[in-house]
Amino acid sequence: MKQLAGNISGMPHYLEGDKIENRYYSSIKDALTVFSHHKLLFKPETKYSYSSAGFVLLSAAMEGASGVNFLEYLQDKVFNPLGMKSTEYDMGKYKLMPDLTTYYKKESKGYVAITHPREVSYIWAAGGFVTTPTDLVNMTKAYSNGYLTGSTVQKMFESQTLLSGEKTNVGIGWRIGSDMEGRNIIEHAGVTEGTRSVISYFPEEDMAISVITNTEWVSSIEETAHMLVLPFLKKANSGSPLSGNYPVKAKLMQKGKEKEVKGNLDFENGMGKITLENDIAYSLMHLSGNTYSLITNQGIYHLAIEVKENKIISGKATMYKTPMLEIPANTKPFFTFSSQ
């Protein structure tokens, strides 16, 4: 069970040979037929490889251990006691859900509504529930209000280890990481047709944030959540923000290649904008000290700006996501600039 929850069981993710039928899967046992014919990808505990099928199998084990239908068990033991009033399994076309948002996908002509979303009853445990950011934040209360024992919480938040001795930075379900300033974070992000989501929990601060979008988005949603919660984790607006207009030289990573471009930085009253010659523009917001938000159409990133004695400024923005094998502060920045 622990191997399945930590994605080190060898179970495959989605494969071309999956036997997915366009129908309603009435039980977890029925859903196992989608992938039960596949072999393990590797010997358990020798690699980390995310697997939705692994969580479906885990839900079948939960049914067997509890003697209760998986969906009923979650409703009674998790959703009700933790105040998750807007969380339910997605029945797709088999049940009208009037409060459900419209999902969108991005095409060359713009964002297009998904009118016939895929059937998800075969992956309820892996991505078949609809919810709200509020409910996901409520879920994290289980780790501090006594719903779970301290020893259970510790086990869930402890990295699993491969046979080689290498840590995966994934515990029981949760991914283990930190933000740019070294705060410990327990989180998990998800993506499926027409949606992207993350729940990030800061255990020492007992604070959580969730972000959900109703369009496909594959960028660093984790860091976006970290930047949105940052003003609540530290004294906001301390220090003097940058002010003025500066011509800059920048280096930008695009499709794995570094490109040098020129641009201009304008900043006033805690807000600013950096415009590059290749028609790329980022909005900036001062948070605290030398910490700024770099706001793009792909997410919000940590931007550090230093002002030297000769008034030359330099900045670097970092992009990261989980599971983390490197401390975010040590990650190579995807965007740097300096005044000329």
Coordinates of C-alpha atoms in Angstrom, one line a residue, residues 108-250:
S108 CA -4.6 28.1 -32.0
K109 CA -7.8 30.3 -32.2
G110 CA -8.0 30.7 -28.4
Y111 CA -9.7 28.9 -25.6
V112 CA -12.5 26.5 -26.6
A113 CA -15.1 25.0 -24.3
I114 CA -14.9 21.3 -23.7
T115 CA -18.5 20.2 -24.4
H116 CA -18.0 16.4 -23.9
P117 CA -15.5 15.8 -21.1
R118 CA -14.1 12.3 -20.8
E119 CA -15.6 9.7 -18.6
V120 CA -13.7 9.5 -15.3
S121 CA -15.5 6.8 -13.3
Y122 CA -12.6 4.4 -14.0
I123 CA -10.2 6.8 -12.1
W124 CA -12.1 8.2 -9.2
A125 CA -9.3 7.7 -6.8
A126 CA -6.7 9.3 -9.2
G127 CA -8.7 12.2 -10.6
G128 CA -12.4 11.6 -10.7
F129 CA -13.6 14.1 -8.1
V130 CA -14.8 17.7 -8.4
T131 CA -14.1 20.1 -5.6
T132 CA -13.3 23.7 -4.7
P133 CA -10.2 25.4 -3.3
T134 CA -12.0 26.0 0.0
D135 CA -12.6 22.3 0.4
L136 CA -9.0 21.4 -0.4
V137 CA -7.8 23.8 2.3
N138 CA -10.4 22.4 4.7
M139 CA -8.9 18.9 4.0
T140 CA -5.5 20.0 5.4
K141 CA -7.1 20.7 8.8
A142 CA -6.9 17.0 9.3
Y143 CA -3.1 17.3 9.9
S144 CA -3.4 19.7 12.8
N145 CA -6.9 19.3 14.5
G146 CA -6.5 15.8 15.8
Y147 CA -8.4 14.0 13.0
L148 CA -5.2 12.0 12.5
T149 CA -2.6 11.1 15.1
G150 CA 0.7 12.8 15.1
S151 CA 2.5 9.6 14.2
T152 CA 0.3 9.0 11.2
V153 CA 0.9 12.6 10.0
Q154 CA 4.6 12.1 10.4
K155 CA 4.5 8.9 8.3
M156 CA 2.5 10.6 5.6
F157 CA 4.9 13.6 5.4
E158 CA 8.1 11.4 5.5
S159 CA 9.9 10.8 2.2
Q160 CA 9.9 7.3 0.9
T161 CA 13.2 5.7 0.1
L162 CA 14.2 3.5 -2.9
L163 CA 16.2 0.3 -2.4
S164 CA 19.3 2.3 -3.6
G165 CA 18.9 4.6 -0.5
E166 CA 17.7 7.5 -2.6
K167 CA 14.9 9.5 -1.2
T168 CA 11.9 10.3 -3.5
N169 CA 10.7 13.4 -1.7
V170 CA 7.2 11.8 -1.9
G171 CA 5.6 10.4 1.3
I172 CA 2.2 8.8 1.4
G173 CA 0.4 10.6 -1.4
W174 CA 2.0 13.9 -0.6
R175 CA 5.0 15.5 -2.3
I176 CA 7.5 17.1 0.0
G177 CA 9.3 20.3 -0.9
S178 CA 10.1 23.9 0.1
D179 CA 9.6 27.4 -1.3
M180 CA 12.3 29.8 -2.3
E181 CA 12.8 30.9 1.3
G182 CA 13.2 27.4 2.7
R183 CA 9.8 26.9 4.2
N184 CA 8.7 23.2 4.3
I185 CA 5.7 22.5 2.0
I186 CA 3.6 19.4 1.7
E187 CA 1.6 19.5 -1.6
H188 CA 0.2 17.8 -4.6
A189 CA -0.7 19.2 -8.0
G190 CA -2.9 17.6 -10.6
V191 CA -3.8 18.1 -14.2
T192 CA -6.6 16.5 -16.3
E193 CA -8.7 17.5 -19.3
G194 CA -9.6 21.2 -19.0
T195 CA -8.3 21.8 -15.5
R196 CA -5.2 22.2 -13.3
S197 CA -5.1 22.2 -9.5
V198 CA -2.8 22.3 -6.5
I199 CA -3.1 22.2 -2.7
S200 CA 0.0 23.4 -0.8
Y201 CA 0.2 23.0 3.0
F202 CA 2.9 24.7 5.2
P203 CA 3.0 22.5 8.3
E204 CA 5.1 24.7 10.5
E205 CA 2.8 27.7 9.8
D206 CA -0.3 25.5 9.7
M207 CA -1.4 27.4 6.6
A208 CA -2.7 26.1 3.3
I209 CA -3.5 27.5 -0.1
S210 CA -5.3 25.9 -3.1
V211 CA -5.4 27.1 -6.7
I212 CA -7.7 25.5 -9.3
T213 CA -8.2 26.6 -12.9
N214 CA -10.8 25.5 -15.4
T215 CA -8.5 25.4 -18.3
E216 CA -5.5 23.2 -19.3
W217 CA -2.3 24.6 -17.9
V218 CA 1.0 22.8 -17.4
S219 CA 3.3 25.4 -16.0
S220 CA 4.4 25.8 -12.4
I221 CA 1.1 26.0 -10.5
E222 CA 3.0 25.1 -7.3
E223 CA 5.2 28.1 -7.4
T224 CA 2.2 30.3 -8.3
A225 CA 0.4 29.1 -5.1
H226 CA 3.6 29.7 -3.1
M227 CA 3.8 33.3 -4.4
L228 CA 0.1 34.0 -3.7
V229 CA 0.4 32.9 -0.1
L230 CA 3.7 34.6 0.5
P231 CA 2.3 37.9 1.8
F232 CA 0.5 36.0 4.5
L233 CA 3.7 34.2 5.6
K234 CA 5.9 37.2 6.0
K235 CA 5.6 40.9 6.8
A236 CA 4.5 42.4 3.5
N237 CA 5.8 45.6 2.0
S238 CA 8.9 45.8 4.3
G239 CA 11.8 47.5 2.7
S240 CA 11.8 50.1 0.0
P241 CA 10.7 48.8 -3.5
L242 CA 12.5 49.7 -6.6
S243 CA 11.6 53.0 -8.3
G244 CA 12.5 54.5 -11.7
N245 CA 13.1 53.5 -15.3
Y246 CA 16.0 51.3 -16.3
P247 CA 17.2 49.9 -19.7
V248 CA 18.1 46.3 -19.1
K249 CA 19.8 43.4 -20.7
A250 CA 18.1 40.1 -20.1

